[in-house]
Amino acid sequence: EAQVTQNPRYLITVTGKKLTVTCSQNMNHEYMSWYRQDPGLGLRQIYYSMNVEVTDKGDVPEGYKVSRKEKRNFPLILESPSPNQTSLYFCASSLGTGTLYNEQFFGPGTRLTVL
Amino acid sequence: AQKITQTQPGMFVQEKEAVTLDCTYDTSDPSYGLFWYKQPSSGEMIFLIYQGSYDQQNATEGRYSLNFQKARKSANLVISASQLGDSAMYFCAMTVRTGTALIFGKGTTLSVSS
């Protein structure tokens, strides 16, 4: 089944404790992206990757890191989480750029709480 | 800069009625794509419908149709014959040119009652 998976689905952590949220897709997609969703703000892009070893900042990159060492994986790293990073996080993937019909397939979401 | 505006925080409709969810967009790029996503209470994002800026006809997908008015820069979602399962948050989103980022509106919560 074609899908985007994220782990963990739920995480409660404390300020300053490094964490990684994994994202994997099995559709051989070039493009992957991370979004965060906050009430009243919709979804905002954190980072994106257009291919292996190619990553770039989205609208709200502060406090996050990403890497794309393999095509299928795109982990999100919070080196020193803070309470303002409490949010619902989505990973998404799509075939790639060059077309407007770039339907993005979303993972199930990771609900992160930073105390 | 690109922007999506959804002015209706919440909408209420009865079963079997049609409902229109508003979306206006702002971009100076002539090439763009417009998407609608549904997010039920379980949290996942479900793709509903797509409209390209060069598409001549309004997109339709089952009970969903997109009322695309280019001159007014609006891309309203019309749901015909609402069902209880349509209760969810709905997001309008846009991508421009090379289709990298999706720019989302703030969403509209739709509540369908029996």
PDB file of C-alpha atoms in Angstrom:
ATOM      1  CA  GLU A   1       0.000   0.000   0.000  1.00  0.00           C
ATOM      2  CA  ALA A   2       1.306   3.407  -0.991  1.00  0.00           C
ATOM      3  CA  GLN A   3       1.762   5.448   2.132  1.00  0.00           C
ATOM      4  CA  VAL A   4       3.690   7.919   4.213  1.00  0.00           C
ATOM      5  CA  THR A   5       4.473   6.743   7.713  1.00  0.00           C
ATOM      6  CA  GLN A   6       5.507   8.790  10.712  1.00  0.00           C
ATOM      7  CA  ASN A   7       6.790   7.741  14.088  1.00  0.00           C
ATOM      8  CA  PRO A   8       6.010   8.288  16.821  1.00  0.00           C
ATOM      9  CA  ARG A   9       2.359   9.256  16.478  1.00  0.00           C
ATOM     10  CA  TYR A  10       2.278  10.815  19.916  1.00  0.00           C
ATOM     11  CA  LEU A  11       5.137  12.158  21.991  1.00  0.00           C
ATOM     12  CA  ILE A  12       5.335  14.017  25.264  1.00  0.00           C
ATOM     13  CA  THR A  13       8.778  15.302  26.123  1.00  0.00           C
ATOM     14  CA  VAL A  14      10.514  17.946  28.186  1.00  0.00           C
ATOM     15  CA  THR A  15      12.261  21.133  27.192  1.00  0.00           C
ATOM     16  CA  GLY A  16      15.752  20.592  25.839  1.00  0.00           C
ATOM     17  CA  LYS A  17      15.608  16.850  25.268  1.00  0.00           C
ATOM     18  CA  LYS A  18      16.594  16.133  21.687  1.00  0.00           C
ATOM     19  CA  LEU A  19      14.101  14.174  19.637  1.00  0.00           C
ATOM     20  CA  THR A  20      13.632  12.865  16.123  1.00  0.00           C
ATOM     21  CA  VAL A  21      10.387  12.263  14.302  1.00  0.00           C
ATOM     22  CA  THR A  22      10.840   9.818  11.474  1.00  0.00           C
ATOM     23  CA  CYS A  23       9.093   9.964   8.116  1.00  0.00           C
ATOM     24  CA  SER A  24       9.207   7.347   5.403  1.00  0.00           C
ATOM     25  CA  GLN A  25       7.429   6.979   2.063  1.00  0.00           C
ATOM     26  CA  ASN A  26       7.229   3.969  -0.233  1.00  0.00           C
ATOM     27  CA  MET A  27       6.149   5.741  -3.420  1.00  0.00           C
ATOM     28  CA  ASN A  28       9.611   6.669  -4.721  1.00  0.00           C
ATOM     29  CA  HIS A  29       8.681  10.327  -4.432  1.00  0.00           C
ATOM     30  CA  GLU A  30      11.293  12.980  -5.088  1.00  0.00           C
ATOM     31  CA  TYR A  31       9.756  15.678  -2.942  1.00  0.00           C
ATOM     32  CA  MET A  32       9.223  15.498   0.817  1.00  0.00           C
ATOM     33  CA  SER A  33       8.165  18.135   3.261  1.00  0.00           C
ATOM     34  CA  TRP A  34       7.383  18.808   6.906  1.00  0.00           C
ATOM     35  CA  TYR A  35       4.490  20.957   8.104  1.00  0.00           C
ATOM     36  CA  ARG A  36       3.274  21.963  11.492  1.00  0.00           C
ATOM     37  CA  GLN A  37      -0.366  22.623  12.277  1.00  0.00           C
ATOM     38  CA  ASP A  38      -1.445  24.993  15.004  1.00  0.00           C
ATOM     39  CA  PRO A  39      -4.997  26.058  15.884  1.00  0.00           C
ATOM     40  CA  GLY A  40      -6.100  29.071  13.892  1.00  0.00           C
ATOM     41  CA  LEU A  41      -2.955  29.066  11.756  1.00  0.00           C
ATOM     42  CA  GLY A  42      -3.514  26.214   9.346  1.00  0.00           C
ATOM     43  CA  LEU A  43      -0.483  24.245   8.191  1.00  0.00           C
ATOM     44  CA  ARG A  44       2.876  25.914   7.743  1.00  0.00           C
ATOM     45  CA  GLN A  45       5.878  24.439   6.010  1.00  0.00           C
ATOM     46  CA  ILE A  46       8.970  23.840   8.118  1.00  0.00           C
ATOM     47  CA  TYR A  47      11.461  22.295   5.677  1.00  0.00           C
ATOM     48  CA  TYR A  48      11.319  20.567   2.353  1.00  0.00           C
ATOM     49  CA  SER A  49      13.549  18.393   0.212  1.00  0.00           C
ATOM     50  CA  MET A  50      13.479  18.166  -3.536  1.00  0.00           C
ATOM     51  CA  ASN A  51      15.796  15.171  -3.672  1.00  0.00           C
ATOM     52  CA  VAL A  52      18.452  13.268  -1.766  1.00  0.00           C
ATOM     53  CA  GLU A  53      20.905  15.616  -0.054  1.00  0.00           C
ATOM     54  CA  VAL A  54      18.849  18.650  -1.147  1.00  0.00           C
ATOM     55  CA  THR A  55      16.924  20.413   1.602  1.00  0.00           C
ATOM     56  CA  ASP A  56      15.648  23.943   2.069  1.00  0.00           C
ATOM     57  CA  LYS A  57      13.854  26.070   4.598  1.00  0.00           C
ATOM     58  CA  GLY A  58      10.133  26.620   4.551  1.00  0.00           C
ATOM     59  CA  ASP A  59       8.240  29.336   6.370  1.00  0.00           C
ATOM     60  CA  VAL A  60       8.977  28.320   9.972  1.00  0.00           C
ATOM     61  CA  PRO A  61      12.364  26.520  10.104  1.00  0.00           C
ATOM     62  CA  GLU A  62      13.673  27.923  13.390  1.00  0.00           C
ATOM     63  CA  GLY A  63      14.416  25.229  15.953  1.00  0.00           C
ATOM     64  CA  TYR A  64      14.284  22.354  13.458  1.00  0.00           C
ATOM     65  CA  LYS A  65      16.733  20.347  11.407  1.00  0.00           C
ATOM     66  CA  VAL A  66      16.212  17.812   8.662  1.00  0.00           C
ATOM     67  CA  SER A  67      18.284  15.454   6.590  1.00  0.00           C
ATOM     68  CA  ARG A  68      17.664  13.490   3.406  1.00  0.00           C
ATOM     69  CA  LYS A  69      20.277  10.780   3.110  1.00  0.00           C
ATOM     70  CA  GLU A  70      17.936   8.335   1.399  1.00  0.00           C
ATOM     71  CA  LYS A  71      15.095   9.022  -0.968  1.00  0.00           C
ATOM     72  CA  ARG A  72      12.458   7.355   1.182  1.00  0.00           C
ATOM     73  CA  ASN A  73      13.324   8.926   4.550  1.00  0.00           C
ATOM     74  CA  PHE A  74      13.093  12.497   5.775  1.00  0.00           C
ATOM     75  CA  PRO A  75      13.487  12.778   9.551  1.00  0.00           C
ATOM     76  CA  LEU A  76      12.665  15.919  11.500  1.00  0.00           C
ATOM     77  CA  ILE A  77      15.051  16.720  14.324  1.00  0.00           C
ATOM     78  CA  LEU A  78      14.414  18.989  17.265  1.00  0.00           C
ATOM     79  CA  GLU A  79      17.803  19.543  18.887  1.00  0.00           C
ATOM     80  CA  SER A  80      16.465  21.405  21.908  1.00  0.00           C
ATOM     81  CA  PRO A  81      12.675  21.378  21.942  1.00  0.00           C
ATOM     82  CA  SER A  82      10.786  24.216  23.553  1.00  0.00           C
ATOM     83  CA  PRO A  83       7.111  24.507  24.556  1.00  0.00           C
ATOM     84  CA  ASN A  84       6.340  26.668  21.514  1.00  0.00           C
ATOM     85  CA  GLN A  85       7.105  23.635  19.364  1.00  0.00           C
ATOM     86  CA  THR A  86       4.114  21.825  20.813  1.00  0.00           C
ATOM     87  CA  SER A  87       2.117  21.126  17.686  1.00  0.00           C
ATOM     88  CA  LEU A  88       0.755  18.573  15.247  1.00  0.00           C
ATOM     89  CA  TYR A  89       3.388  17.677  12.685  1.00  0.00           C
ATOM     90  CA  PHE A  90       2.792  16.273   9.225  1.00  0.00           C
ATOM     91  CA  CYS A  91       5.208  14.784   6.788  1.00  0.00           C
ATOM     92  CA  ALA A  92       4.193  14.822   3.135  1.00  0.00           C
ATOM     93  CA  SER A  93       5.608  13.560  -0.123  1.00  0.00           C
ATOM     94  CA  SER A  94       4.895  14.025  -3.813  1.00  0.00           C
ATOM     95  CA  LEU A  95       6.257  13.029  -7.180  1.00  0.00           C
ATOM     96  CA  GLY A  96       8.249  16.193  -7.513  1.00  0.00           C
ATOM     97  CA  THR A  97       8.479  19.579  -9.043  1.00  0.00           C
ATOM     98  CA  GLY A  98       7.908  20.486 -12.648  1.00  0.00           C
ATOM     99  CA  THR A  99       4.170  20.097 -12.485  1.00  0.00           C
ATOM    100  CA  LEU A 100       1.496  22.112 -10.801  1.00  0.00           C
ATOM    101  CA  TYR A 101      -0.489  18.991 -10.062  1.00  0.00           C
ATOM    102  CA  ASN A 102       1.847  18.130  -7.267  1.00  0.00           C
ATOM    103  CA  GLU A 103      -0.572  16.309  -5.009  1.00  0.00           C
ATOM    104  CA  GLN A 104       1.057  15.835  -1.675  1.00  0.00           C
ATOM    105  CA  PHE A 105       0.406  12.648   0.260  1.00  0.00           C
ATOM    106  CA  PHE A 106       0.354  13.203   3.979  1.00  0.00           C
ATOM    107  CA  GLY A 107       1.447  10.994   6.820  1.00  0.00           C
ATOM    108  CA  PRO A 108      -0.929  10.404   9.744  1.00  0.00           C
ATOM    109  CA  GLY A 109       0.582  13.175  11.854  1.00  0.00           C
ATOM    110  CA  THR A 110       2.667  13.302  15.029  1.00  0.00           C
ATOM    111  CA  ARG A 111       1.241  15.086  18.016  1.00  0.00           C
ATOM    112  CA  LEU A 112       4.116  16.537  20.008  1.00  0.00           C
ATOM    113  CA  THR A 113       3.845  18.084  23.450  1.00  0.00           C
ATOM    114  CA  VAL A 114       6.866  19.803  24.960  1.00  0.00           C
ATOM    115  CA  LEU A 115       6.582  20.460  28.694  1.00  0.00           C
TER     116      LEU A 115
ATOM    117  CA  ALA B   1       3.879  36.619  -1.763  1.00  0.00           C
ATOM    118  CA  GLN B   2       1.198  33.994  -2.029  1.00  0.00           C
ATOM    119  CA  LYS B   3      -1.701  33.820   0.384  1.00  0.00           C
ATOM    120  CA  ILE B   4      -4.845  31.793   0.946  1.00  0.00           C
ATOM    121  CA  THR B   5      -7.777  33.266   2.846  1.00  0.00           C
ATOM    122  CA  GLN B   6     -10.621  31.267   4.321  1.00  0.00           C
ATOM    123  CA  THR B   7     -12.985  33.691   6.032  1.00  0.00           C
ATOM    124  CA  GLN B   8     -15.440  31.202   7.533  1.00  0.00           C
ATOM    125  CA  PRO B   9     -14.110  29.743  10.788  1.00  0.00           C
ATOM    126  CA  GLY B  10     -17.176  27.539  11.110  1.00  0.00           C
ATOM    127  CA  MET B  11     -20.100  26.463   8.972  1.00  0.00           C
ATOM    128  CA  PHE B  12     -23.221  24.579   9.945  1.00  0.00           C
ATOM    129  CA  VAL B  13     -25.436  22.646   7.556  1.00  0.00           C
ATOM    130  CA  GLN B  14     -28.109  19.991   7.733  1.00  0.00           C
ATOM    131  CA  GLU B  15     -27.822  16.610   6.121  1.00  0.00           C
ATOM    132  CA  LYS B  16     -28.632  16.494   2.400  1.00  0.00           C
ATOM    133  CA  GLU B  17     -28.163  20.230   1.987  1.00  0.00           C
ATOM    134  CA  ALA B  18     -25.459  21.721  -0.202  1.00  0.00           C
ATOM    135  CA  VAL B  19     -22.760  23.878   1.355  1.00  0.00           C
ATOM    136  CA  THR B  20     -20.142  26.229  -0.054  1.00  0.00           C
ATOM    137  CA  LEU B  21     -16.835  26.774   1.688  1.00  0.00           C
ATOM    138  CA  ASP B  22     -15.117  29.972   0.645  1.00  0.00           C
ATOM    139  CA  CYS B  23     -11.513  30.346  -0.416  1.00  0.00           C
ATOM    140  CA  THR B  24      -9.763  33.310  -1.966  1.00  0.00           C
ATOM    141  CA  TYR B  25      -6.163  33.316  -3.053  1.00  0.00           C
ATOM    142  CA  ASP B  26      -3.539  35.856  -3.886  1.00  0.00           C
ATOM    143  CA  THR B  27      -0.644  35.323  -6.248  1.00  0.00           C
ATOM    144  CA  SER B  28       0.925  37.240  -9.079  1.00  0.00           C
ATOM    145  CA  ASP B  29       2.107  34.035 -10.731  1.00  0.00           C
ATOM    146  CA  PRO B  30      -0.094  32.966 -13.665  1.00  0.00           C
ATOM    147  CA  SER B  31       0.706  29.296 -13.021  1.00  0.00           C
ATOM    148  CA  TYR B  32      -0.787  27.877  -9.866  1.00  0.00           C
ATOM    149  CA  GLY B  33      -2.732  24.960  -8.550  1.00  0.00           C
ATOM    150  CA  LEU B  34      -5.480  24.965  -5.974  1.00  0.00           C
ATOM    151  CA  PHE B  35      -6.260  22.085  -3.646  1.00  0.00           C
ATOM    152  CA  TRP B  36      -8.834  21.258  -1.038  1.00  0.00           C
ATOM    153  CA  TYR B  37      -8.076  18.901   1.828  1.00  0.00           C
ATOM    154  CA  LYS B  38     -10.364  17.454   4.467  1.00  0.00           C
ATOM    155  CA  GLN B  39      -9.190  16.811   8.000  1.00  0.00           C
ATOM    156  CA  PRO B  40     -11.607  14.746  10.104  1.00  0.00           C
ATOM    157  CA  SER B  41     -11.340  14.642  13.866  1.00  0.00           C
ATOM    158  CA  SER B  42      -8.966  11.685  13.570  1.00  0.00           C
ATOM    159  CA  GLY B  43      -6.418  14.119  12.185  1.00  0.00           C
ATOM    160  CA  GLU B  44      -5.357  12.762   8.812  1.00  0.00           C
ATOM    161  CA  MET B  45      -5.248  14.984   5.740  1.00  0.00           C
ATOM    162  CA  ILE B  46      -7.416  13.739   2.884  1.00  0.00           C
ATOM    163  CA  PHE B  47      -7.041  15.172  -0.610  1.00  0.00           C
ATOM    164  CA  LEU B  48     -10.403  16.105  -2.131  1.00  0.00           C
ATOM    165  CA  ILE B  49     -10.024  18.050  -5.348  1.00  0.00           C
ATOM    166  CA  TYR B  50      -7.580  19.981  -7.515  1.00  0.00           C
ATOM    167  CA  GLN B  51      -7.938  22.902  -9.956  1.00  0.00           C
ATOM    168  CA  GLY B  52      -5.149  24.180 -12.156  1.00  0.00           C
ATOM    169  CA  SER B  53      -4.976  27.821 -13.138  1.00  0.00           C
ATOM    170  CA  TYR B  54      -5.179  26.945 -16.828  1.00  0.00           C
ATOM    171  CA  ASP B  55      -8.028  24.490 -16.494  1.00  0.00           C
ATOM    172  CA  GLN B  56     -11.013  25.688 -18.469  1.00  0.00           C
ATOM    173  CA  GLN B  57     -13.633  23.747 -16.576  1.00  0.00           C
ATOM    174  CA  ASN B  58     -14.404  23.607 -12.906  1.00  0.00           C
ATOM    175  CA  ALA B  59     -13.105  20.464 -11.244  1.00  0.00           C
ATOM    176  CA  THR B  60     -15.541  17.895  -9.903  1.00  0.00           C
ATOM    177  CA  GLU B  61     -15.008  14.767  -7.840  1.00  0.00           C
ATOM    178  CA  GLY B  62     -18.186  12.983  -6.848  1.00  0.00           C
ATOM    179  CA  ARG B  63     -20.083  15.230  -4.431  1.00  0.00           C
ATOM    180  CA  TYR B  64     -17.284  17.789  -4.452  1.00  0.00           C
ATOM    181  CA  SER B  65     -16.953  20.546  -6.985  1.00  0.00           C
ATOM    182  CA  LEU B  66     -14.686  23.534  -7.117  1.00  0.00           C
ATOM    183  CA  ASN B  67     -16.238  26.838  -8.159  1.00  0.00           C
ATOM    184  CA  PHE B  68     -13.218  28.482  -9.782  1.00  0.00           C
ATOM    185  CA  GLN B  69     -13.588  32.186 -10.539  1.00  0.00           C
ATOM    186  CA  LYS B  70     -10.235  33.298 -11.794  1.00  0.00           C
ATOM    187  CA  ALA B  71     -10.977  37.000 -12.111  1.00  0.00           C
ATOM    188  CA  ARG B  72     -12.171  37.112  -8.529  1.00  0.00           C
ATOM    189  CA  LYS B  73      -9.342  34.843  -7.379  1.00  0.00           C
ATOM    190  CA  SER B  74     -11.732  32.530  -5.637  1.00  0.00           C
ATOM    191  CA  ALA B  75     -11.813  28.736  -5.436  1.00  0.00           C
ATOM    192  CA  ASN B  76     -14.825  27.795  -3.391  1.00  0.00           C
ATOM    193  CA  LEU B  77     -15.541  24.183  -2.507  1.00  0.00           C
ATOM    194  CA  VAL B  78     -19.115  23.049  -3.001  1.00  0.00           C
ATOM    195  CA  ILE B  79     -20.287  19.906  -1.263  1.00  0.00           C
ATOM    196  CA  SER B  80     -23.616  18.663  -2.535  1.00  0.00           C
ATOM    197  CA  ALA B  81     -25.948  16.562  -0.406  1.00  0.00           C
ATOM    198  CA  SER B  82     -24.002  16.856   2.836  1.00  0.00           C
ATOM    199  CA  GLN B  83     -23.539  13.764   4.967  1.00  0.00           C
ATOM    200  CA  LEU B  84     -22.752  13.406   8.657  1.00  0.00           C
ATOM    201  CA  GLY B  85     -19.328  12.103   7.677  1.00  0.00           C
ATOM    202  CA  ASP B  86     -18.545  15.420   6.025  1.00  0.00           C
ATOM    203  CA  SER B  87     -18.140  17.014   9.448  1.00  0.00           C
ATOM    204  CA  ALA B  88     -14.471  17.985   9.501  1.00  0.00           C
ATOM    205  CA  MET B  89     -12.005  20.803   9.045  1.00  0.00           C
ATOM    206  CA  TYR B  90     -11.487  21.805   5.412  1.00  0.00           C
ATOM    207  CA  PHE B  91      -8.356  23.449   4.122  1.00  0.00           C
ATOM    208  CA  CYS B  92      -7.830  25.308   0.891  1.00  0.00           C
ATOM    209  CA  ALA B  93      -4.233  25.288  -0.353  1.00  0.00           C
ATOM    210  CA  MET B  94      -2.232  26.624  -3.261  1.00  0.00           C
ATOM    211  CA  THR B  95       0.974  25.785  -5.023  1.00  0.00           C
ATOM    212  CA  VAL B  96       2.646  27.986  -7.605  1.00  0.00           C
ATOM    213  CA  ARG B  97       4.865  27.386 -10.623  1.00  0.00           C
ATOM    214  CA  THR B  98       7.068  24.452  -9.746  1.00  0.00           C
ATOM    215  CA  GLY B  99       4.730  23.171  -7.060  1.00  0.00           C
ATOM    216  CA  THR B 100       7.021  22.921  -4.110  1.00  0.00           C
ATOM    217  CA  ALA B 101       5.300  24.258  -1.015  1.00  0.00           C
ATOM    218  CA  LEU B 102       1.615  24.030  -0.364  1.00  0.00           C
ATOM    219  CA  ILE B 103       0.370  27.273   1.118  1.00  0.00           C
ATOM    220  CA  PHE B 104      -2.609  26.628   3.350  1.00  0.00           C
ATOM    221  CA  GLY B 105      -5.478  28.732   4.559  1.00  0.00           C
ATOM    222  CA  LYS B 106      -6.488  28.619   8.202  1.00  0.00           C
ATOM    223  CA  GLY B 107      -9.309  26.226   7.574  1.00  0.00           C
ATOM    224  CA  THR B 108     -13.079  26.066   7.964  1.00  0.00           C
ATOM    225  CA  THR B 109     -14.797  23.709  10.369  1.00  0.00           C
ATOM    226  CA  LEU B 110     -17.896  22.164   8.852  1.00  0.00           C
ATOM    227  CA  SER B 111     -20.540  20.655  11.109  1.00  0.00           C
ATOM    228  CA  VAL B 112     -23.288  18.571   9.545  1.00  0.00           C
ATOM    229  CA  SER B 113     -26.342  17.805  11.649  1.00  0.00           C
ATOM    230  CA  SER B 114     -29.173  15.336  11.131  1.00  0.00           C
TER     231      SER B 114
END
